[in-house]
PDB file of C-alpha atoms in Angstrom:
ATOM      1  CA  UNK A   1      29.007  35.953 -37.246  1.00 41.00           C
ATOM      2  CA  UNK A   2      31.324  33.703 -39.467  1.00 45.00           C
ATOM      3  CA  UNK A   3      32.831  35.104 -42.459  1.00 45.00           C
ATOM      4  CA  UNK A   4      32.492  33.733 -46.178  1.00 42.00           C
ATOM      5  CA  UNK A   5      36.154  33.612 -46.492  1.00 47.00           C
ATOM      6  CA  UNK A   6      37.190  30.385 -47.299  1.00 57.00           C
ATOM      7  CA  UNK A   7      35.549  27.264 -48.908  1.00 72.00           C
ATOM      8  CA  UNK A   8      33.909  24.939 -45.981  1.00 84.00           C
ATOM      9  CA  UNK A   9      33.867  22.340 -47.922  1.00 91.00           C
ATOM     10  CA  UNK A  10      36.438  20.546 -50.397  1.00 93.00           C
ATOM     11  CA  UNK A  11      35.826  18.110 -52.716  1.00 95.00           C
ATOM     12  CA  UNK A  12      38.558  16.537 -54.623  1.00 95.00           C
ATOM     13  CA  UNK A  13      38.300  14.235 -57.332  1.00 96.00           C
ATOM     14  CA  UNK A  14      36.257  12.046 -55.908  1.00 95.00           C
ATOM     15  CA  UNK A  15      35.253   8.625 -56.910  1.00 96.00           C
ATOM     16  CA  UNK A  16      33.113   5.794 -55.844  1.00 96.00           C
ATOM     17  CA  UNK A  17      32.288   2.805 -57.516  1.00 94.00           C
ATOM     18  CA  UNK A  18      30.011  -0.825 -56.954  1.00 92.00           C
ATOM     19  CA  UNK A  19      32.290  -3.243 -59.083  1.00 89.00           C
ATOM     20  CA  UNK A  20      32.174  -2.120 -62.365  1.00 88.00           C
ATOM     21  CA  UNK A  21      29.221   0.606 -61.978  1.00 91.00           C
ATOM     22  CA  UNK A  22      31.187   4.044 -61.741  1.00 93.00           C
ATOM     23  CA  UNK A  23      28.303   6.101 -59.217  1.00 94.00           C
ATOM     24  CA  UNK A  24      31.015   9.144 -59.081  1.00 96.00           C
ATOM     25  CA  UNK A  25      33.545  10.162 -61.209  1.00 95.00           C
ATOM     26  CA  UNK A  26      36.611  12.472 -60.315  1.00 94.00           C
ATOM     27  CA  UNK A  27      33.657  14.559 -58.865  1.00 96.00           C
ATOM     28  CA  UNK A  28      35.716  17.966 -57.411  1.00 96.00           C
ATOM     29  CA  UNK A  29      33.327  20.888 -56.343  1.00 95.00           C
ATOM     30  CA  UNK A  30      33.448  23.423 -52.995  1.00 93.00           C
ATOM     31  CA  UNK A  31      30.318  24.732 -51.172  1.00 94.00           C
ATOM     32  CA  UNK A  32      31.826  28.492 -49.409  1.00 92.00           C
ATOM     33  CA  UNK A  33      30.677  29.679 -46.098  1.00 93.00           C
ATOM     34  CA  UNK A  34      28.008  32.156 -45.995  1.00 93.00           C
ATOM     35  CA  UNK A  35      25.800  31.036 -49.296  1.00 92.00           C
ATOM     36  CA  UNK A  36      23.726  28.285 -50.503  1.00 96.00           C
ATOM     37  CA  UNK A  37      25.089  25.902 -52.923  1.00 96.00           C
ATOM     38  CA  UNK A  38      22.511  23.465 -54.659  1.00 96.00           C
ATOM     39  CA  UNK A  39      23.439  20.506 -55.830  1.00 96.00           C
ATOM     40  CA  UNK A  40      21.488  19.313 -59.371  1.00 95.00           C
ATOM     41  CA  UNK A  41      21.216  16.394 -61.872  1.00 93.00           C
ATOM     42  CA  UNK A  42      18.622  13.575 -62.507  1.00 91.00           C
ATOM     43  CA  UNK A  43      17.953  10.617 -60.856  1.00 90.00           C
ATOM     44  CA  UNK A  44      20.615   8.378 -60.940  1.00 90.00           C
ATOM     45  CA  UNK A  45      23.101  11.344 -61.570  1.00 93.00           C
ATOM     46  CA  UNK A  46      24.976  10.396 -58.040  1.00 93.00           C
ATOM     47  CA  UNK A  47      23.534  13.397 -55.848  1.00 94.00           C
ATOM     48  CA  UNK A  48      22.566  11.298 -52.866  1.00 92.00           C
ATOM     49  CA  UNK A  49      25.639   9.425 -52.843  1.00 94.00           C
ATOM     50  CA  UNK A  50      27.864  12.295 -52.598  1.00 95.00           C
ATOM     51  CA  UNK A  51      26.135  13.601 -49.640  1.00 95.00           C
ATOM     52  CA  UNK A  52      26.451  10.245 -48.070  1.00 93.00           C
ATOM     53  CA  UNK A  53      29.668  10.339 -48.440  1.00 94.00           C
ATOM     54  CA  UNK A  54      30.674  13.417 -47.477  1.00 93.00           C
ATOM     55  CA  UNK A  55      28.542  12.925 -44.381  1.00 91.00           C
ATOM     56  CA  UNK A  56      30.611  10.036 -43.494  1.00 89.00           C
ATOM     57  CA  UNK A  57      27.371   6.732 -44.187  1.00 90.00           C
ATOM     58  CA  UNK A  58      29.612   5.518 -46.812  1.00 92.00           C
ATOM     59  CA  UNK A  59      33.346   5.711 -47.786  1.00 94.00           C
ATOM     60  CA  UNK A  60      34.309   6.524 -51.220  1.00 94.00           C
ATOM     61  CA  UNK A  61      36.557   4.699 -53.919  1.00 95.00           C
ATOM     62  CA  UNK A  62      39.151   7.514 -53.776  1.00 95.00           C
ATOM     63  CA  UNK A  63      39.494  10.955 -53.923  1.00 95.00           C
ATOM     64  CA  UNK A  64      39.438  13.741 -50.934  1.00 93.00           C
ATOM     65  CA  UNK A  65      36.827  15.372 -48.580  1.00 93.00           C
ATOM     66  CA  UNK A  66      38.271  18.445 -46.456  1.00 91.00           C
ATOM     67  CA  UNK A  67      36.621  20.690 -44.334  1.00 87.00           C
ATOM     68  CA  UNK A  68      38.353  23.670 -44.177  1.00 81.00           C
ATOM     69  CA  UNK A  69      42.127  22.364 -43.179  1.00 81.00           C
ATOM     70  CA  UNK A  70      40.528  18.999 -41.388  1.00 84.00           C
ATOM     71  CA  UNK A  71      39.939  16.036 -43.209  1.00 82.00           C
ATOM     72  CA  UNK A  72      36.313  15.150 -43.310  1.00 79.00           C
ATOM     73  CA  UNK A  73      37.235  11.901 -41.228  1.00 80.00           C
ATOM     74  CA  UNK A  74      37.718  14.079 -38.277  1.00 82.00           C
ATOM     75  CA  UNK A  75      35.493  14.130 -35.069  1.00 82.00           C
ATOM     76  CA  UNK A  76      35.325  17.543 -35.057  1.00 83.00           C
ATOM     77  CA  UNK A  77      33.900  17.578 -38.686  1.00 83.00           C
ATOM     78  CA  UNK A  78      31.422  15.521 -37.899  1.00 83.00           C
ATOM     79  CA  UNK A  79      30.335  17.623 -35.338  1.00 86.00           C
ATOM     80  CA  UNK A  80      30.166  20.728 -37.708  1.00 89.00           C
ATOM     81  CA  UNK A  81      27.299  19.088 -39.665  1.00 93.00           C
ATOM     82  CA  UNK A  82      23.928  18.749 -39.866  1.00 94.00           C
ATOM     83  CA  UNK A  83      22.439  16.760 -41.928  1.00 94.00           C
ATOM     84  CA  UNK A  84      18.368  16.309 -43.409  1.00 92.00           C
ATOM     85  CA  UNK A  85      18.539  13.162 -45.454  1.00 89.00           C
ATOM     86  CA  UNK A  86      15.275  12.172 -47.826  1.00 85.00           C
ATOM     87  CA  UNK A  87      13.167  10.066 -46.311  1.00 74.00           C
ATOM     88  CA  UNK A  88      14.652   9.295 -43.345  1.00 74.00           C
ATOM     89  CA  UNK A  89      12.801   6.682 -40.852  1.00 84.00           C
ATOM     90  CA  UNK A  90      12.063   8.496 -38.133  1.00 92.00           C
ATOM     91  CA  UNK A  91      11.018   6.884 -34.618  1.00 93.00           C
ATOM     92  CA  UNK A  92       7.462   6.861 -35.055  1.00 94.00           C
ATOM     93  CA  UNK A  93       6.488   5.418 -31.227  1.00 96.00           C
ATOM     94  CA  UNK A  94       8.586   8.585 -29.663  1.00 96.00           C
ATOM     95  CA  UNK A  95       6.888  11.747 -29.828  1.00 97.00           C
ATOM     96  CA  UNK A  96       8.266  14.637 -31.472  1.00 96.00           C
ATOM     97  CA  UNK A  97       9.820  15.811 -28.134  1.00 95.00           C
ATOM     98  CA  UNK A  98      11.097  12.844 -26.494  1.00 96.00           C
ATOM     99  CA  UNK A  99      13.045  12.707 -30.653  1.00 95.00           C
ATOM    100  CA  UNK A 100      14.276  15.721 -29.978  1.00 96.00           C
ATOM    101  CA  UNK A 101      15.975  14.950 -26.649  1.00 94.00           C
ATOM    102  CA  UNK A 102      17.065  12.013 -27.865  1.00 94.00           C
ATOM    103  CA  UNK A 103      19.196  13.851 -30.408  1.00 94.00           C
ATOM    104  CA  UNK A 104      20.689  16.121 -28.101  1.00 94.00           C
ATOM    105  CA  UNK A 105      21.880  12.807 -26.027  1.00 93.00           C
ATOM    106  CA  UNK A 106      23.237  11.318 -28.920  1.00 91.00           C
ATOM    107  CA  UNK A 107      24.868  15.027 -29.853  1.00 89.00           C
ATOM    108  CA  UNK A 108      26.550  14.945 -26.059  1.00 89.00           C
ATOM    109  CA  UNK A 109      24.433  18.177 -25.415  1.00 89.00           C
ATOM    110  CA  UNK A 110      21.854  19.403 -22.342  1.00 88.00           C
ATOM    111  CA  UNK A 111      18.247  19.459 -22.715  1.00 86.00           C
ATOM    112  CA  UNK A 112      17.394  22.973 -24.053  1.00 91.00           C
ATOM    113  CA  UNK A 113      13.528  22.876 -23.623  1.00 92.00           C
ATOM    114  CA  UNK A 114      13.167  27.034 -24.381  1.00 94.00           C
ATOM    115  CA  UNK A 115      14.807  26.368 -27.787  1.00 93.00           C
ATOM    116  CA  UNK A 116      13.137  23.693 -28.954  1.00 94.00           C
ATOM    117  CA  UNK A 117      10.139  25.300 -27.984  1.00 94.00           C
ATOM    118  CA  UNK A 118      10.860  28.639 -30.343  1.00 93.00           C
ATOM    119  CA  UNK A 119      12.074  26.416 -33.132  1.00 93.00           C
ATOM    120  CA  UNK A 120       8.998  24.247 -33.726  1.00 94.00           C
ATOM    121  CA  UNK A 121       7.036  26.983 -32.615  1.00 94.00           C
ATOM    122  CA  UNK A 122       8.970  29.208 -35.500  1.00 92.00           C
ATOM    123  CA  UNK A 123       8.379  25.677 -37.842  1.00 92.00           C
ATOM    124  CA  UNK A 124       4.085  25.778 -36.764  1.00 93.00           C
ATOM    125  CA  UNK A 125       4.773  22.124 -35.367  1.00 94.00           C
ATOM    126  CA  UNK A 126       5.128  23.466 -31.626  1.00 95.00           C
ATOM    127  CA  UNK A 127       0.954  22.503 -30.855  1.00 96.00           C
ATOM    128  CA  UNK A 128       2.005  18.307 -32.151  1.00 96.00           C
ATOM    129  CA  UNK A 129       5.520  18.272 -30.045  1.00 96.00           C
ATOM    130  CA  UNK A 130       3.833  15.975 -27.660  1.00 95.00           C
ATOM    131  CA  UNK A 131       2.430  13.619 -30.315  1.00 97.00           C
ATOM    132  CA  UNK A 132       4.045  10.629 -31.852  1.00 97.00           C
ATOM    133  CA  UNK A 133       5.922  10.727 -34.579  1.00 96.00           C
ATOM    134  CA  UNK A 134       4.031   8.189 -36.793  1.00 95.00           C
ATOM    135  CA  UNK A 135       0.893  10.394 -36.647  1.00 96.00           C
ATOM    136  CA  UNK A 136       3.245  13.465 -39.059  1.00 94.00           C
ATOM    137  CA  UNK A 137       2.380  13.878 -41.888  1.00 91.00           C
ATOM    138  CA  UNK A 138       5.198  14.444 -44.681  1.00 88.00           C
ATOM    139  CA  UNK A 139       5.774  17.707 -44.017  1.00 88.00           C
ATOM    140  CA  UNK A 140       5.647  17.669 -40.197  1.00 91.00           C
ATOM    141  CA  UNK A 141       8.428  14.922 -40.468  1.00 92.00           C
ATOM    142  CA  UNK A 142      11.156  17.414 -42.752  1.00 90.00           C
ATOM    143  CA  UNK A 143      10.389  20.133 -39.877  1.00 92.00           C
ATOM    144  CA  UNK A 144      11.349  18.074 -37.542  1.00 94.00           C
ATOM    145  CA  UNK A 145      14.026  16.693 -39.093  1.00 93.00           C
ATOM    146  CA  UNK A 146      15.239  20.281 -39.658  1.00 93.00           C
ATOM    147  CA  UNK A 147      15.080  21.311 -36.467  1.00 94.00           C
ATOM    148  CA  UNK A 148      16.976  17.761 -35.343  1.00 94.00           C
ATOM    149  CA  UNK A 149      19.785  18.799 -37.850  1.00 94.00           C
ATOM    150  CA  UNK A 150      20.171  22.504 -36.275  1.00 94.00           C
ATOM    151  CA  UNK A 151      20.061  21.785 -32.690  1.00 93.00           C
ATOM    152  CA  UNK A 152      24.248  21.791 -32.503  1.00 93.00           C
ATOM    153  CA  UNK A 153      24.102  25.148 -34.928  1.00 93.00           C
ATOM    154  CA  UNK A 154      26.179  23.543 -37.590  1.00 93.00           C
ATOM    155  CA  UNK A 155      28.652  25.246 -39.776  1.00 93.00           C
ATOM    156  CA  UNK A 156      27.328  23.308 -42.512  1.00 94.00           C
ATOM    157  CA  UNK A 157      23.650  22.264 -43.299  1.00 95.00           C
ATOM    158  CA  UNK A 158      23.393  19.470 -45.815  1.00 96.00           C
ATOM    159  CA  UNK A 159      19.762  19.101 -46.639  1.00 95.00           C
ATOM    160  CA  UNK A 160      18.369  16.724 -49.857  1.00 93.00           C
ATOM    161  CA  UNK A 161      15.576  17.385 -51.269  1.00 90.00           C
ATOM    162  CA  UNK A 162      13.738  19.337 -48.383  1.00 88.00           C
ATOM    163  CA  UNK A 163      11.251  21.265 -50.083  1.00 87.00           C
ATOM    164  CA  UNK A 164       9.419  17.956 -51.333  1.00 84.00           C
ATOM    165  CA  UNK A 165       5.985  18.013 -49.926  1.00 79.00           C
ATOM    166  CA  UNK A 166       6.018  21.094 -48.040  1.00 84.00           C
ATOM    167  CA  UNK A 167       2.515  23.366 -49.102  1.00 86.00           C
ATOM    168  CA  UNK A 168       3.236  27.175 -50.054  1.00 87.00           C
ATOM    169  CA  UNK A 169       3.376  28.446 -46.348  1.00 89.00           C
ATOM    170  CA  UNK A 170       5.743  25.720 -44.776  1.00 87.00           C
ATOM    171  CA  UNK A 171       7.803  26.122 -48.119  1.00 88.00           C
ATOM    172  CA  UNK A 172       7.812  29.488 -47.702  1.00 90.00           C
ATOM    173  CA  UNK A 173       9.235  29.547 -43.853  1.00 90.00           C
ATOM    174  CA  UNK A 174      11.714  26.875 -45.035  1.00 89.00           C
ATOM    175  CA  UNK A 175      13.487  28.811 -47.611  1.00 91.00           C
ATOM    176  CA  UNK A 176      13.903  31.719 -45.401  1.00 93.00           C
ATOM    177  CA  UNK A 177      15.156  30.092 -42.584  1.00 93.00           C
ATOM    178  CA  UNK A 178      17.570  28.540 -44.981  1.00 93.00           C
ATOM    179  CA  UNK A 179      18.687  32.030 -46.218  1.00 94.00           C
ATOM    180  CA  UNK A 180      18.861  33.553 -43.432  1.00 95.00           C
ATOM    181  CA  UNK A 181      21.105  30.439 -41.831  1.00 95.00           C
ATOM    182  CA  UNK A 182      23.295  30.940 -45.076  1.00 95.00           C
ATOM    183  CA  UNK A 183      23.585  34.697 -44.214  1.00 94.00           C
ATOM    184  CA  UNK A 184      24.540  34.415 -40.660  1.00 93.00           C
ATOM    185  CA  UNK A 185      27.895  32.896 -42.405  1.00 92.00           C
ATOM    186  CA  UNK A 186      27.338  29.129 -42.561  1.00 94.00           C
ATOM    187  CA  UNK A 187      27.647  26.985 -45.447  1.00 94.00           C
ATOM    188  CA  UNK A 188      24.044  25.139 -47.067  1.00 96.00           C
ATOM    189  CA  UNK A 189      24.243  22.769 -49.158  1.00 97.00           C
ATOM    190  CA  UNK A 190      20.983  21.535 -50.537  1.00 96.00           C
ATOM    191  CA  UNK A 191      19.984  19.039 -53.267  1.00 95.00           C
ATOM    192  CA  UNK A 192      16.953  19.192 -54.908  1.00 92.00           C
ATOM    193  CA  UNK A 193      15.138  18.794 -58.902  1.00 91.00           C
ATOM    194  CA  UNK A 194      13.353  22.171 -58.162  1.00 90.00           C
ATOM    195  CA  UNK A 195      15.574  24.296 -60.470  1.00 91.00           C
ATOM    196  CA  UNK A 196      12.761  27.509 -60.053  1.00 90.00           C
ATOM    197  CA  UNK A 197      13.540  27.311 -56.659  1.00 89.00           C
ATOM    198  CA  UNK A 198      17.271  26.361 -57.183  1.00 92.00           C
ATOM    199  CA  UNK A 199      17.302  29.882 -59.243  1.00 91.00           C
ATOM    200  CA  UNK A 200      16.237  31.994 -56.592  1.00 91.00           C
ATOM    201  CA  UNK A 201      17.769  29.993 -53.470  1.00 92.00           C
ATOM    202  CA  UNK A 202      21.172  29.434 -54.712  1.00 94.00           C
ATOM    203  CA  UNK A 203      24.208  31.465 -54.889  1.00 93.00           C
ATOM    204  CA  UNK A 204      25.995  28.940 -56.174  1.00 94.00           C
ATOM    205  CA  UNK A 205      25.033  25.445 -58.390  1.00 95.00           C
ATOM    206  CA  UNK A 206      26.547  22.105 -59.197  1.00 96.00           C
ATOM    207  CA  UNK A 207      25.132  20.094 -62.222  1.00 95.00           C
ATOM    208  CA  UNK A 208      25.827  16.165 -62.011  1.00 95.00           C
ATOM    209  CA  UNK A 209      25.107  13.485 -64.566  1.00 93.00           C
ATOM    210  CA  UNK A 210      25.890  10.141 -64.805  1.00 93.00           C
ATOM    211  CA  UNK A 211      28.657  11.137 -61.252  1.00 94.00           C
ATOM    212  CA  UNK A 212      29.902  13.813 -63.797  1.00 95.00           C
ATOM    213  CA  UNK A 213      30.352  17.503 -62.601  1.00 95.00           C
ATOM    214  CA  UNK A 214      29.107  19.009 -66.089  1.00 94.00           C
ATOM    215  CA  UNK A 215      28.953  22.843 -64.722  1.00 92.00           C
ATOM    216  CA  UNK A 216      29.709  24.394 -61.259  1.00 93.00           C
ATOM    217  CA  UNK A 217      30.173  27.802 -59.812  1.00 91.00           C
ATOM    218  CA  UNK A 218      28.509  30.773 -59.462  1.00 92.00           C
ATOM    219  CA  UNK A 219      24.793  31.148 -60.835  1.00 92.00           C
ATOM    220  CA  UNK A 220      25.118  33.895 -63.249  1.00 90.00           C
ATOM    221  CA  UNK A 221      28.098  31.680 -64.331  1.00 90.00           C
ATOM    222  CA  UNK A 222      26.788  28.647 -65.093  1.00 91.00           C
ATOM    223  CA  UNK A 223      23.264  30.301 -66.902  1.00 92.00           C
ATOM    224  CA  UNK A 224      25.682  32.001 -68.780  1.00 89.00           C
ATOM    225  CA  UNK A 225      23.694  32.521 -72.495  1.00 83.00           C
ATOM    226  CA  UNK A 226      20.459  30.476 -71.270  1.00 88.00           C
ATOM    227  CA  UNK A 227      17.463  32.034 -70.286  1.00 83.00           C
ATOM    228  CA  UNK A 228      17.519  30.837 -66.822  1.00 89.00           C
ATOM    229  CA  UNK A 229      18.554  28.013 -64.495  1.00 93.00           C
ATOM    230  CA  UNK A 230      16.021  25.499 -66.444  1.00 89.00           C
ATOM    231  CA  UNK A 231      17.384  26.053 -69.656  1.00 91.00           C
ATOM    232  CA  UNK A 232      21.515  25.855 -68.923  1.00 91.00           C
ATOM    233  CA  UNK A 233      20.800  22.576 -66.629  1.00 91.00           C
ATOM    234  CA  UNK A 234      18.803  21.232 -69.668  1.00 91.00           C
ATOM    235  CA  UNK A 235      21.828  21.933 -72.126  1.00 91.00           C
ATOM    236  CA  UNK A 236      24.323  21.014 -69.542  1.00 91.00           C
ATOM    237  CA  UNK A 237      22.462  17.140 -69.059  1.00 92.00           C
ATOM    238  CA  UNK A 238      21.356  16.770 -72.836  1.00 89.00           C
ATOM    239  CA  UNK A 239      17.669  16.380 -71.835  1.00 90.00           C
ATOM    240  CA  UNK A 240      16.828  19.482 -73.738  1.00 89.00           C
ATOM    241  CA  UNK A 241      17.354  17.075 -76.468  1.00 91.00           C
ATOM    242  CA  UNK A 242      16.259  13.802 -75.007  1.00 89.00           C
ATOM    243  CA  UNK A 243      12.977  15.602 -74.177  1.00 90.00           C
ATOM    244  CA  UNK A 244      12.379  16.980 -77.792  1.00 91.00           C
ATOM    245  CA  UNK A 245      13.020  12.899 -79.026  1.00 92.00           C
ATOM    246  CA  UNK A 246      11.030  11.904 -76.080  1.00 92.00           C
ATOM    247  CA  UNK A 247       7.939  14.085 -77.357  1.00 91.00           C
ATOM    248  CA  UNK A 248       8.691  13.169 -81.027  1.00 92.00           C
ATOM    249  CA  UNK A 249       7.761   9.517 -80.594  1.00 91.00           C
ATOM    250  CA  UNK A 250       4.896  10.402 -78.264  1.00 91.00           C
ATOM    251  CA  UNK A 251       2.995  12.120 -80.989  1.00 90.00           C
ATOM    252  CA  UNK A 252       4.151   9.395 -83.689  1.00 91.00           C
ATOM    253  CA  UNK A 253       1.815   7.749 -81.404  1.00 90.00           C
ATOM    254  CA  UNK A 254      -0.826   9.925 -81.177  1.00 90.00           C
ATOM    255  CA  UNK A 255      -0.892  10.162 -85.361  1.00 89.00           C
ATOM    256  CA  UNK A 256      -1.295   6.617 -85.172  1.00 89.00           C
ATOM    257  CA  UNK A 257      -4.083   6.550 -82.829  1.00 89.00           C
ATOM    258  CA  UNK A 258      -5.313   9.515 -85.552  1.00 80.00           C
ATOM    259  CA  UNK A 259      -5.122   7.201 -88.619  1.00 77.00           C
ATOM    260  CA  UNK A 260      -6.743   4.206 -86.909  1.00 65.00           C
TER     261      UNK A 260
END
């Protein structure tokens, strides 16, 4: 078992930017081996792009990713992660198994039929291996997408937004698999606008708006005075107060509608 002794992942002022839209600003976070970190802000807040770049699909303005003492550049990096985009296309004329196998091809690895076998069995998909891929639903589709990302045992698991969709049972078997992945000394990082499960998942939390790191660290840490996760990310963003305003011209309307 790895231990959680050093930060797997570096981030260092990074910055990325279309022209004159600034999508990440001197961003500079870590995600340590061993926990999960989740990653948190609004739409638009530059989540997805940061995992795109640290995952290598698209290069940033400046700034630094490091993994451990290798830059994030390296082929040996790349082979440390998995990675569970959102809404990936997935081949939809393969089956689920003939997927499978073709990841481990692309991945340089041997055919492990046993494994695959236990880990869509473990992920209740094992019965629909054989089927195609286009006839998953939502749900089916993030297993095996999960699975795909775990096949080389990563030392880091980068997974956004994979609890969308999933019903209370397949929820339930995703978060602890991700613990328990977390535990065995890996590094998960996971993005995701479910700050109840955020609270209980996370060891550690980033909060991004507008490609600003507005709190990081550990959980305790950044709830600090709030009453939970909810309430600090709230404050942190300003929606706390954008929601009250939000909700203030809503009923305006509805006393309107009253005096009509």
């Amino acid at each position: 078992m790895r231990k959680a002794c050093f930060p797997v992942l570096e981030i260092d002022s990074l910055r990325k930017s279309y022209g004159a839209r600034e999508v990440l600003d001197s961003v500079s976070m870590s995600v340590p081996m061993g926990s999960v970190t989740g990653l948190l802000g609004p739409n638009g807040s530059g989540k997805s792009t940061l995992l795109h770049i640290v995952v290598g699909l698209i290069k940033a303005t400046s700034g630094r990713v490091t993994f451990g003492d290798l830059p994030a550049s390296d082929s040996a990096v790349r082979r440390a992660i998995g990675f569970c985009p959102d809404d990936l296309p997935l081949p939809e004329l393969l089956t689920a198994r003939e997927y499978l196998t073709l990841i481990e091809g692309i991945r340089g690895m041997r055919s492990n039929e046993v494994a695959i076998d236990y880990m869509s069995s473990g992920l209740r998909i094992a019965a629909h291996l054989d089927a195609l891929v286009g006839t998953y639903s939502h749900g089916m589709k993030r297993k095996l997408q999960l699975i795909a990302a775990l096949l080389h045992r990563p030392t880091l698991l980068i997974l956004d937004e994979p609890f969308r969709g999933l019903d209370p049972e397949s929820g339930a078997i995703m978060r602890t698999l991700v613990t328990r992945y977390a535990a065995e000394g890996n590094a998960v990082l996971i993005s995701t606008h479910d700050l109840a499960l955020a609270g209980r998942l996370c060891r550690n939390v980033v909060v991004l708006q507008d490609g600003q790191v507005r709190a990081s660290g550990e959980l305790a840490h950044v709830v600090g005075t709030h009453a939970d996760l909810e309430s600090s990310f709230l404050a942190y963003t300003g929606l706390d107060v954008e929601a009250e305003d939000a909700a203030d011209e809503f009923f305006a309307g509805l006393e309107v509608l009253e005096g009509a």
